[in-house]
Amino acid sequence: MSETSSSVVESPPRELPPMVYREPTLSERFFDRFFRGLTWGLAWMTVVLVVGMVVLISVDAWPTLRDSGGREFYSVVWDANRNEFGILTHIWGTLYSSLLALLLGGTLGVAVAIFIAEDFLPSKIRLFLKNLIELLAAIPSVIYGLWGIHVVIPALRAGLHYFPSLLADFSGPSMLSASLVLAIMILPTVTALSRDALESVPPRLREGAYGLGATRWETIRKIVLPTACTGILGAIILAFGRALGETMALAMLVGNSTARDNPLSFNPLLPGQTLAALLANNFPEASDPLQVGALMMAALVLLLITLVVNLFGALIIWRASAQFQGLRS
Amino acid sequence: MSTIPLDEPSERPFEEAIDFDYSLTRWRTLFNLLLTGLSGLATVVALIPLISVLYMLVSHGLARLTEVSVFTALPPTGKDVGGGFGNALQGTLVMVAVASLLSVPFGILVAVYLAEFGKDSTTASVVRFAAKILTGLPSIIAGVFAFAILVMHTGRSSFAGGVGLAVLMLPTIILTAEEALLQVPRKMREAAYGLGCTHTQVVLRVVLPTAIPNIVTGVMLGVARAAGETAPLLFTAAFSYFWLNKLMQPTASLAVFIYRYSGVPYERQVELAWAASLVLVTLVLTINVLAQLITRRAHAHR
């Protein structure tokens, strides 16, 4: 303490060289205030955009909803010519196709994530595999639709030849073909997020298990997966949210059933219908305000379902990442 | 917790308690091997669709791409065997450009607020939340939004399509740009403050120029996503058989072109859809790879 004070006394007070430090001029300060205000305003615009979107769609959907008194939600008939706009089939189809896709894409995606996250292979090959799986996500969904029409449906038809009783039901574009393609489309999401969850498992836990003589898969099953399960669950829920909103591949493959077909069926071989596909197929020709209103309502339902699922998924991922805070050294 | 008393030696020696044997006659070793094989198989199965898609793109699309006219001709009508997707390519480029012009400056300025001016404010957390919601927004809802705000008043146009795409690009740009700004070392900011810079000057002259490579990466990822989107364009820009000469008219795009010609009964026109897909995938992948290269180079320079 005394040493420093004596040195201050001895050396003359240091002055900054001229022109290095300069007070901001008035116009600079003004511009600073302006620029801060601008970014603040634009930041709020993002919030306005989200809220405005919900409000705008609700306002456009309101007249139809008011006229019908909410009959749309339990009616299965969508017939624009008779002003019948039941969307129960579409809600069902959206949930069912996404669940089927999740069953397949989720299982496969987690298995791939384990294979890539664990050190089965040299890290260069793992990085290559990871990039390949990410490539799946880069392919636009309309191309998956095109591929589904020209590859998946013929392949399914060829496969079902061995089961004549099933082939009779199979209509080409169907829940099954749509869900298969959807499963492939959500796989990269599941894999990427599950891989994050697996890699955030503290290495100590793994080492402990190996130290006790556990085999690799005993470690994975009993230590790694239970620890990472919250994160993996979050990954699956977010993938579910993605599947619900997926449009093009479904519009091209799901068959767009009408009320005459079996509307609320568990049979995946039959054609189905989803909310997003309904929007994609009917919006381009819609001009009648009542029909536009009904479509807006379908859009609102889709928006709300995906919003709830995504928020839930994000919450779980957030909990999962908070979980290891104390365990990391 | 029951533990072995320290004073009494264990009945069983350590070597017997755990078995380090790796013998295939043991169930647990076999099980281990089986599961390893299964997860490897899952990876192979997951890659089959990728290989199949790429194979189809090349085998069905490449033949038509050798005819240069597909890039300059208008879409075929009726049973036409010729034609191309010239106007669709033009439309995609124009709409992605419109979307970028709208969303890039907007997104970067929002990111500046999130990373610099209002880092820990309530506004910032609300805005971040809104951006995350936009990330999970189904792409068709962006189209419905553009329809409600523009098409219902001004009719279908490439501008409306661009707005739909901009909504989808925005969250990617905001979140990646924020990340990029946060990576700028604190020392650089502090040095600038020490010279008497205003916060705005620090942002514009020091932080943004340093973060530019990573911001560009985010922008390119957003562009790649927007270029492949179909759903927001279906009923905003719709489709057209003619060249685009005004911004406020229906416009074709590669994605909608593929959708339109995917199910037609004429072999030649389906081939054209595959050719357009190959062009679109090449475009998207090139942008993605460039984006990664830029990030890698930026990191190498640090």
XYZ file of C-alpha atoms in Angstrom:
631
model
C 0.000 0.000 0.000
C 2.676 2.421 1.070
C 4.852 1.407 -1.852
C 2.244 2.384 -4.412
C 1.473 5.684 -2.807
C 5.148 6.633 -2.711
C 5.541 5.806 -6.402
C 2.598 8.035 -7.206
C 4.182 10.883 -5.376
C 7.517 10.468 -7.119
C 6.344 10.280 -10.730
C 4.665 13.354 -12.188
C 0.921 12.913 -12.865
C 0.532 11.089 -16.159
C -1.385 12.908 -18.792
C -3.031 11.187 -21.727
C -1.461 12.078 -25.052
C -3.549 14.694 -26.839
C -6.303 13.534 -29.251
C -6.428 9.973 -27.965
C -9.324 10.508 -25.623
C -12.014 12.879 -26.787
C -15.457 13.603 -25.398
C -18.175 12.655 -27.888
C -19.570 15.716 -29.610
C -23.195 16.702 -29.274
C -24.161 15.281 -32.658
C -22.422 12.021 -31.831
C -24.393 11.793 -28.610
C -27.570 12.577 -30.456
C -26.851 9.878 -33.025
C -26.085 7.459 -30.201
C -29.495 8.100 -28.631
C -31.174 7.809 -32.013
C -29.470 4.535 -32.885
C -30.241 2.960 -29.529
C -33.853 3.995 -29.911
C -33.959 2.556 -33.412
C -32.714 -0.874 -32.339
C -35.065 -0.825 -29.347
C -37.993 -0.049 -31.614
C -37.083 -2.769 -34.091
C -36.645 -5.263 -31.261
C -40.187 -4.575 -30.153
C -41.312 -4.894 -33.776
C -40.363 -8.570 -33.579
C -42.760 -9.002 -30.690
C -45.393 -6.989 -32.561
C -44.876 -9.304 -35.536
C -45.603 -12.427 -33.484
C -48.569 -10.944 -31.637
C -49.830 -9.272 -34.811
C -49.719 -12.560 -36.640
C -51.948 -14.270 -34.081
C -54.304 -11.284 -33.893
C -54.544 -10.843 -37.668
C -55.312 -14.506 -38.275
C -57.851 -14.540 -35.407
C -59.605 -11.451 -36.760
C -59.913 -13.016 -40.202
C -61.138 -16.289 -38.733
C -63.682 -14.675 -36.425
C -66.636 -14.106 -38.843
C -66.728 -17.769 -39.853
C -66.398 -18.947 -36.291
C -69.158 -16.606 -35.133
C -71.540 -17.693 -37.888
C -71.123 -21.372 -37.236
C -70.767 -21.258 -33.474
C -67.733 -23.532 -33.500
C -69.414 -26.384 -35.361
C -66.142 -26.780 -37.316
C -64.394 -28.409 -34.401
C -66.619 -31.465 -34.253
C -67.652 -31.742 -37.882
C -65.744 -33.989 -40.271
C -67.219 -32.587 -43.488
C -65.256 -29.995 -45.442
C -67.312 -29.006 -48.436
C -66.664 -25.490 -49.670
C -69.664 -25.617 -52.037
C -72.096 -26.170 -49.183
C -70.236 -23.892 -46.757
C -69.372 -26.803 -44.505
C -65.957 -26.338 -42.952
C -65.421 -29.167 -40.488
C -61.766 -29.521 -39.531
C -61.939 -32.428 -37.095
C -60.512 -34.796 -39.734
C -57.653 -32.415 -40.340
C -56.831 -32.015 -36.669
C -56.905 -35.792 -36.286
C -54.775 -36.322 -39.388
C -52.225 -33.743 -38.254
C -51.782 -35.418 -34.880
C -51.909 -38.986 -36.195
C -49.434 -38.504 -39.053
C -47.020 -36.701 -36.733
C -47.291 -39.424 -34.105
C -46.630 -42.162 -36.682
C -43.652 -40.195 -37.985
C -42.380 -39.677 -34.460
C -42.619 -43.372 -33.670
C -40.334 -44.217 -36.557
C -38.219 -41.092 -36.922
C -37.831 -40.678 -33.161
C -36.606 -44.220 -32.521
C -34.282 -44.197 -35.482
C -33.097 -40.664 -34.708
C -32.140 -41.484 -31.104
C -30.357 -44.661 -32.227
C -28.365 -42.656 -34.765
C -27.610 -40.021 -32.120
C -26.194 -42.689 -29.797
C -24.102 -44.121 -32.608
C -22.682 -40.715 -33.479
C -22.257 -39.394 -29.942
C -20.517 -42.469 -28.529
C -17.006 -43.242 -29.665
C -17.738 -46.356 -31.701
C -15.918 -44.924 -34.664
C -12.936 -42.610 -35.145
C -13.981 -38.996 -34.683
C -13.408 -38.109 -38.337
C -15.926 -40.697 -39.520
C -18.370 -39.570 -36.827
C -18.096 -35.980 -38.016
C -18.701 -37.149 -41.569
C -21.802 -39.102 -40.507
C -23.052 -36.120 -38.527
C -22.701 -33.905 -41.608
C -24.507 -36.463 -43.755
C -27.437 -36.554 -41.329
C -27.499 -32.753 -41.313
C -27.619 -32.877 -45.095
C -31.008 -34.582 -44.715
C -32.279 -31.402 -43.075
C -30.969 -29.193 -45.874
C -33.077 -30.838 -48.582
C -36.213 -28.717 -49.198
C -39.434 -30.408 -48.189
C -40.992 -30.130 -51.645
C -38.207 -32.390 -52.923
C -39.090 -34.962 -50.275
C -42.635 -34.753 -51.613
C -41.454 -35.355 -55.166
C -39.281 -38.232 -53.970
C -42.199 -39.659 -51.983
C -44.460 -39.658 -55.035
C -41.917 -41.284 -57.308
C -39.971 -43.544 -54.948
C -41.741 -44.228 -51.635
C -45.233 -44.878 -52.972
C -44.091 -47.268 -55.749
C -41.808 -49.000 -53.246
C -44.643 -49.401 -50.736
C -46.931 -50.716 -53.439
C -44.296 -53.245 -54.483
C -43.795 -54.272 -50.875
C -47.501 -54.668 -50.229
C -47.835 -57.047 -53.181
C -46.951 -59.802 -50.792
C -49.963 -58.912 -48.639
C -52.924 -58.833 -51.062
C -55.436 -58.125 -48.296
C -53.551 -54.957 -47.344
C -52.943 -53.925 -50.932
C -56.693 -53.615 -51.486
C -56.804 -50.835 -48.902
C -53.666 -49.085 -50.068
C -54.410 -46.007 -52.075
C -50.944 -44.782 -52.968
C -50.993 -41.364 -51.337
C -51.859 -42.259 -47.751
C -51.065 -41.677 -44.109
C -48.390 -44.380 -44.319
C -46.481 -42.870 -47.238
C -46.787 -39.401 -45.729
C -45.635 -40.527 -42.280
C -42.673 -42.438 -43.682
C -41.396 -39.360 -45.484
C -42.212 -37.186 -42.488
C -40.181 -39.557 -40.291
C -37.149 -39.001 -42.516
C -37.671 -35.247 -42.396
C -37.750 -35.040 -38.587
C -34.881 -37.480 -38.082
C -32.137 -34.818 -38.357
C -33.881 -32.698 -35.693
C -34.160 -35.640 -33.307
C -30.566 -36.708 -33.946
C -29.014 -33.254 -33.589
C -30.828 -32.382 -30.353
C -30.427 -35.869 -28.806
C -26.741 -35.775 -29.649
C -26.481 -32.489 -27.748
C -28.215 -34.129 -24.798
C -25.946 -37.190 -24.895
C -22.794 -35.140 -25.186
C -23.753 -32.975 -22.248
C -23.774 -35.993 -19.931
C -20.814 -35.369 -17.623
C -17.908 -37.673 -18.548
C -17.433 -38.543 -14.867
C -20.650 -40.549 -14.828
C -19.522 -42.589 -17.811
C -16.057 -43.117 -16.365
C -17.576 -44.209 -13.086
C -19.660 -46.845 -14.822
C -16.724 -48.120 -16.856
C -14.670 -48.214 -13.698
C -17.213 -50.527 -12.123
C -16.783 -52.893 -15.051
C -19.928 -52.073 -16.990
C -19.893 -52.811 -20.701
C -20.417 -49.931 -23.084
C -24.089 -50.626 -23.603
C -24.724 -51.222 -19.904
C -23.290 -47.760 -19.401
C -25.428 -46.300 -22.162
C -28.631 -47.958 -21.004
C -28.255 -47.492 -17.279
C -26.232 -44.299 -16.957
C -26.106 -42.214 -20.121
C -29.688 -42.566 -21.361
C -31.364 -42.010 -17.971
C -29.207 -38.918 -17.467
C -29.862 -37.556 -20.937
C -33.514 -38.577 -21.094
C -34.913 -35.124 -20.335
C -32.951 -33.647 -23.225
C -33.932 -36.473 -25.539
C -37.578 -36.033 -24.586
C -37.266 -32.336 -25.412
C -35.713 -33.259 -28.768
C -38.607 -35.581 -29.544
C -41.214 -32.989 -28.585
C -39.574 -30.298 -30.716
C -39.439 -32.754 -33.613
C -43.135 -33.412 -33.028
C -43.760 -29.683 -33.313
C -41.875 -29.644 -36.582
C -43.850 -32.599 -37.906
C -47.177 -30.943 -37.032
C -46.394 -27.888 -39.126
C -44.753 -29.656 -42.033
C -46.703 -28.821 -45.151
C -45.401 -29.686 -48.575
C -44.469 -33.333 -48.203
C -47.836 -33.994 -46.558
C -49.864 -32.025 -49.066
C -48.238 -34.105 -51.797
C -48.415 -37.508 -50.103
C -51.210 -37.693 -47.575
C -53.949 -38.204 -50.154
C -56.132 -35.275 -49.116
C -59.127 -37.438 -48.307
C -62.621 -36.049 -48.444
C -65.439 -36.882 -46.066
C -66.488 -39.825 -48.210
C -63.337 -41.717 -47.320
C -63.119 -43.094 -43.864
C -62.332 -39.814 -42.112
C -61.195 -40.705 -38.612
C -59.361 -43.935 -39.189
C -56.386 -45.535 -37.534
C -55.626 -47.412 -40.741
C -52.466 -45.804 -42.110
C -53.040 -47.313 -45.552
C -55.994 -45.012 -46.187
C -55.627 -41.469 -47.429
C -55.806 -38.798 -44.771
C -55.770 -35.052 -44.418
C -53.868 -32.573 -42.281
C -54.366 -28.927 -41.355
C -51.246 -27.771 -43.184
C -52.174 -29.766 -46.288
C -55.674 -28.296 -46.171
C -54.198 -24.801 -46.185
C -51.794 -25.634 -48.993
C -54.511 -27.165 -51.158
C -57.337 -24.709 -50.598
C -55.739 -21.316 -50.065
C -54.509 -20.951 -53.661
C -58.070 -21.027 -55.022
C -59.878 -19.486 -52.067
C -61.703 -16.254 -52.827
C -65.018 -16.584 -51.010
C -64.652 -14.693 -47.690
C -66.419 -17.438 -45.756
C -63.979 -20.041 -47.021
C -60.980 -17.780 -46.405
C -62.306 -17.312 -42.872
C -62.547 -21.069 -42.376
C -58.996 -21.512 -43.668
C -57.785 -18.771 -41.333
C -59.418 -20.679 -38.504
C -57.598 -23.861 -39.537
C -54.372 -21.851 -39.631
C -55.065 -20.516 -36.139
C -55.658 -24.020 -34.778
C -52.419 -25.218 -36.377
C -50.541 -22.211 -35.019
C -51.835 -22.771 -31.496
C -51.108 -26.517 -31.506
C -47.524 -26.040 -32.717
C -47.024 -23.141 -30.310
C -48.036 -25.232 -27.293
C -45.914 -28.204 -28.399
C -42.874 -26.030 -29.138
C -43.098 -24.153 -25.843
C -43.368 -27.430 -23.990
C -40.354 -28.845 -25.852
C -38.285 -25.697 -25.261
C -39.158 -25.780 -21.555
C -37.994 -29.382 -21.269
C -34.736 -28.702 -23.129
C -34.134 -25.716 -20.879
C -34.714 -27.868 -17.764
C -32.383 -30.513 -19.165
C -29.562 -28.049 -19.697
C -30.029 -26.599 -16.222
C -29.867 -30.090 -14.750
C -26.100 -30.593 -15.133
C -25.073 -27.174 -13.949
C -23.671 -28.474 -10.660
C -22.183 -31.644 -12.091
C -19.850 -29.952 -14.516
C -16.445 -29.111 -13.208
C -25.958 -46.947 2.857
C -24.375 -50.230 3.819
C -20.665 -50.331 3.261
C -18.067 -52.975 3.833
C -16.605 -52.491 7.304
C -13.042 -51.369 7.015
C -11.613 -53.542 9.747
C -12.880 -56.789 8.254
C -11.430 -57.791 4.895
C -14.064 -58.690 2.311
C -15.085 -62.311 1.978
C -14.733 -62.072 -1.797
C -11.527 -60.848 -3.352
C -11.846 -57.906 -5.720
C -11.148 -59.971 -8.861
C -14.151 -62.179 -8.249
C -16.558 -59.363 -7.526
C -16.266 -57.835 -10.934
C -15.466 -59.628 -14.071
C -13.338 -57.974 -16.697
C -13.657 -60.941 -19.015
C -14.540 -60.029 -22.577
C -15.790 -63.345 -23.837
C -18.384 -63.830 -26.532
C -19.889 -66.721 -24.614
C -21.116 -64.273 -22.022
C -24.568 -62.790 -22.464
C -23.627 -59.241 -21.570
C -20.807 -59.143 -24.098
C -23.021 -60.539 -26.812
C -25.748 -58.083 -25.910
C -23.231 -55.279 -26.134
C -22.156 -56.373 -29.579
C -25.759 -56.805 -30.728
C -26.777 -53.300 -29.680
C -23.686 -51.786 -31.272
C -24.638 -53.536 -34.492
C -28.244 -52.366 -34.218
C -27.358 -48.721 -33.708
C -24.915 -48.917 -36.609
C -27.683 -50.432 -38.693
C -30.022 -47.600 -37.701
C -27.461 -45.109 -39.001
C -27.185 -46.977 -42.285
C -30.995 -47.117 -42.576
C -31.227 -43.388 -41.883
C -28.791 -42.699 -44.712
C -30.668 -44.782 -47.306
C -33.250 -42.034 -48.016
C -30.480 -39.472 -48.447
C -28.677 -41.660 -50.935
C -31.950 -42.439 -52.705
C -32.926 -38.760 -52.971
C -29.502 -37.777 -54.279
C -29.492 -40.689 -56.720
C -32.938 -39.748 -58.059
C -31.912 -36.107 -58.390
C -28.867 -36.970 -60.449
C -30.342 -39.819 -62.492
C -33.611 -38.065 -63.347
C -32.560 -34.447 -63.273
C -29.125 -34.331 -64.826
C -30.235 -35.448 -68.292
C -32.493 -32.431 -68.711
C -29.950 -30.005 -67.299
C -27.613 -30.713 -70.198
C -30.105 -28.907 -72.417
C -29.210 -25.327 -71.612
C -32.666 -24.196 -72.727
C -34.254 -25.353 -69.425
C -32.627 -22.374 -67.739
C -34.045 -19.882 -70.195
C -37.366 -21.377 -71.349
C -40.797 -20.797 -69.820
C -42.701 -23.649 -68.093
C -44.400 -26.181 -70.373
C -48.176 -26.124 -70.698
C -50.493 -28.939 -71.743
C -48.519 -31.839 -73.158
C -45.444 -29.773 -74.057
C -42.281 -31.866 -74.146
C -39.927 -28.889 -74.051
C -39.967 -25.891 -71.785
C -37.908 -25.034 -68.761
C -37.925 -23.195 -65.469
C -36.232 -19.943 -66.409
C -38.887 -17.731 -64.876
C -39.029 -19.933 -61.760
C -35.310 -19.518 -61.189
C -35.693 -15.780 -61.721
C -38.656 -15.694 -59.304
C -36.780 -17.589 -56.585
C -33.804 -15.237 -56.844
C -35.987 -12.122 -56.800
C -38.096 -13.261 -53.850
C -35.105 -14.380 -51.810
C -33.530 -10.991 -52.530
C -36.693 -9.176 -51.394
C -36.840 -11.330 -48.264
C -33.168 -10.633 -47.509
C -33.568 -6.879 -48.010
C -36.411 -6.901 -45.511
C -35.069 -9.299 -42.908
C -31.277 -8.827 -42.880
C -31.038 -5.156 -41.744
C -34.003 -5.663 -39.428
C -32.566 -8.851 -37.935
C -29.069 -7.460 -37.418
C -30.347 -4.312 -35.699
C -32.549 -6.409 -33.406
C -29.518 -8.580 -32.647
C -27.516 -5.420 -31.838
C -30.150 -4.494 -29.300
C -30.149 -8.007 -27.816
C -26.360 -8.321 -27.625
C -25.339 -4.722 -26.900
C -27.796 -2.116 -25.737
C -30.388 -4.142 -23.882
C -28.471 -7.286 -23.048
C -30.131 -8.105 -19.741
C -33.286 -6.036 -20.088
C -36.816 -7.378 -19.931
C -37.312 -6.201 -23.509
C -34.445 -8.423 -24.620
C -35.855 -11.537 -22.982
C -39.314 -10.876 -24.437
C -37.797 -10.347 -27.893
C -35.648 -13.465 -27.619
C -38.738 -15.406 -26.675
C -40.604 -14.012 -29.691
C -37.692 -14.953 -31.969
C -37.687 -18.507 -30.577
C -41.415 -18.759 -31.241
C -40.788 -17.651 -34.819
C -38.152 -20.391 -35.188
C -40.768 -23.056 -34.595
C -43.400 -21.356 -36.728
C -44.809 -23.726 -39.376
C -43.701 -22.290 -42.707
C -47.233 -22.275 -44.072
C -48.332 -19.931 -41.279
C -45.827 -17.385 -42.613
C -47.679 -17.701 -45.905
C -51.053 -17.250 -44.205
C -49.688 -14.137 -42.511
C -48.453 -12.643 -45.794
C -51.809 -13.570 -47.325
C -53.730 -11.792 -44.570
C -51.582 -8.669 -44.532
C -50.878 -8.246 -48.263
C -52.619 -10.598 -50.671
C -56.091 -9.835 -49.337
C -55.512 -6.166 -50.207
C -53.089 -6.062 -53.122
C -53.430 -9.479 -54.741
C -50.823 -12.168 -55.286
C -47.334 -10.843 -55.886
C -43.677 -11.663 -55.562
C -43.477 -8.976 -52.890
C -45.994 -10.878 -50.750
C -43.929 -14.027 -51.319
C -40.816 -12.166 -50.214
C -42.568 -11.003 -47.042
C -43.568 -14.601 -46.259
C -39.967 -15.738 -46.694
C -38.652 -12.794 -44.658
C -40.751 -13.896 -41.661
C -39.053 -17.304 -41.848
C -35.543 -15.872 -42.266
C -35.848 -13.357 -39.452
C -35.411 -15.629 -36.400
C -32.369 -17.361 -37.919
C -30.727 -14.007 -38.561
C -31.580 -12.523 -35.152
C -30.344 -15.510 -33.165
C -27.159 -16.184 -35.153
C -26.248 -12.478 -35.308
C -26.736 -12.138 -31.558
C -24.452 -15.117 -31.032
C -21.876 -13.580 -33.404
C -21.930 -10.205 -31.621
C -21.505 -11.832 -28.222
C -18.347 -13.569 -29.434
C -16.530 -10.281 -30.014
C -13.838 -10.055 -27.293
C -14.586 -7.624 -24.469
C -11.146 -6.082 -24.649
C -11.869 -4.622 -28.067
C -14.991 -2.892 -26.805
C -13.253 -1.589 -23.712
C -10.395 -0.152 -25.743
C -12.891 1.747 -27.868
C -14.748 3.064 -24.845
C -11.441 4.187 -23.387
C -10.932 6.412 -26.402
C -14.234 8.100 -25.727
C -16.424 6.348 -28.279
C -20.153 6.380 -27.803
C -21.830 2.996 -27.475
C -23.155 3.360 -31.025
C -19.690 4.059 -32.405
C -18.343 0.992 -30.611
C -21.087 -1.107 -32.180
C -20.796 0.285 -35.695
C -17.008 0.623 -35.956
C -15.695 -2.173 -33.745
C -18.221 -4.855 -32.863
C -20.126 -5.227 -36.132
C -17.028 -5.284 -38.398
C -15.459 -7.932 -36.159
C -18.585 -10.052 -36.068
C -19.339 -9.748 -39.779
C -18.102 -13.213 -40.892
C -20.323 -15.006 -38.394
C -23.271 -12.744 -39.174
C -22.847 -13.508 -42.876
C -22.964 -17.206 -42.018
C -26.290 -16.728 -40.257
C -27.664 -14.713 -43.153
C -26.609 -17.402 -45.606
C -28.250 -20.119 -43.548
C -31.430 -18.047 -43.561
C -31.166 -17.554 -47.328
C -30.647 -21.287 -47.863
C -33.744 -22.029 -45.843
C -35.818 -19.412 -47.650
C -34.729 -20.582 -51.108
C -36.125 -24.053 -50.502
C -39.407 -23.003 -48.912
C -42.575 -23.728 -50.830
C -45.436 -23.385 -48.388
C -45.228 -19.589 -47.866
C -45.159 -19.026 -51.626
C -48.067 -21.238 -52.691
C -50.756 -18.640 -52.225
C -48.738 -15.437 -51.936
C -46.606 -15.461 -55.086
C -48.541 -18.435 -56.497
C -47.299 -19.365 -59.961
C -46.886 -17.847 -63.372
C -46.064 -19.081 -66.845
C -44.399 -15.819 -67.795
C -41.336 -13.802 -66.949
C -41.469 -11.505 -63.984
C -41.360 -7.824 -64.914
C -43.159 -6.114 -62.020
C -42.796 -6.842 -58.333
C -46.548 -6.773 -57.800
C -47.592 -9.695 -59.962
C -47.870 -13.471 -59.421
C -44.469 -15.097 -59.724
C -43.186 -18.603 -60.291
C -40.507 -20.047 -58.036
C -38.407 -23.202 -58.270
C -40.101 -24.714 -55.224
C -43.642 -24.120 -56.483
C -42.537 -25.248 -59.951
C -41.455 -28.598 -58.478
C -44.755 -28.881 -56.594
C -46.786 -28.136 -59.713
C -44.968 -30.570 -61.972
C -44.459 -33.358 -59.423
C -47.703 -35.153 -60.142
C -48.296 -34.482 -63.833
C -48.798 -37.568 -66.014
C -46.199 -36.552 -68.625
C -42.778 -38.125 -68.225
C -40.924 -35.185 -69.768
C -42.519 -32.667 -67.412
C -41.784 -34.785 -64.334
C -38.164 -34.930 -65.505
C -38.232 -31.160 -65.576
C -39.386 -31.169 -61.940
C -36.409 -33.380 -61.066
C -34.083 -31.072 -62.970
C -35.479 -28.073 -61.069
C -35.003 -30.021 -57.815
C -31.385 -30.697 -58.681
C -30.839 -26.986 -59.323
C -32.574 -26.062 -56.065
C -30.631 -28.607 -53.979
C -27.355 -27.512 -55.573
C -28.215 -23.895 -54.773
C -29.153 -24.649 -51.157
C -26.161 -26.895 -50.511
C -23.714 -24.448 -52.092
C -24.958 -21.676 -49.824
C -24.717 -23.980 -46.802
C -21.165 -25.059 -47.622
C -20.071 -21.466 -48.297
C -21.555 -20.424 -44.952
C -19.547 -23.095 -43.158
C -16.362 -22.149 -45.004
C -16.764 -18.527 -43.955
C -17.158 -19.489 -40.299
C -14.149 -21.772 -40.472
C -11.955 -19.091 -42.044
C -13.098 -16.517 -39.515
C -12.133 -18.857 -36.698
C -8.782 -19.626 -38.277
C -7.967 -15.917 -38.334
C -8.572 -15.421 -34.638
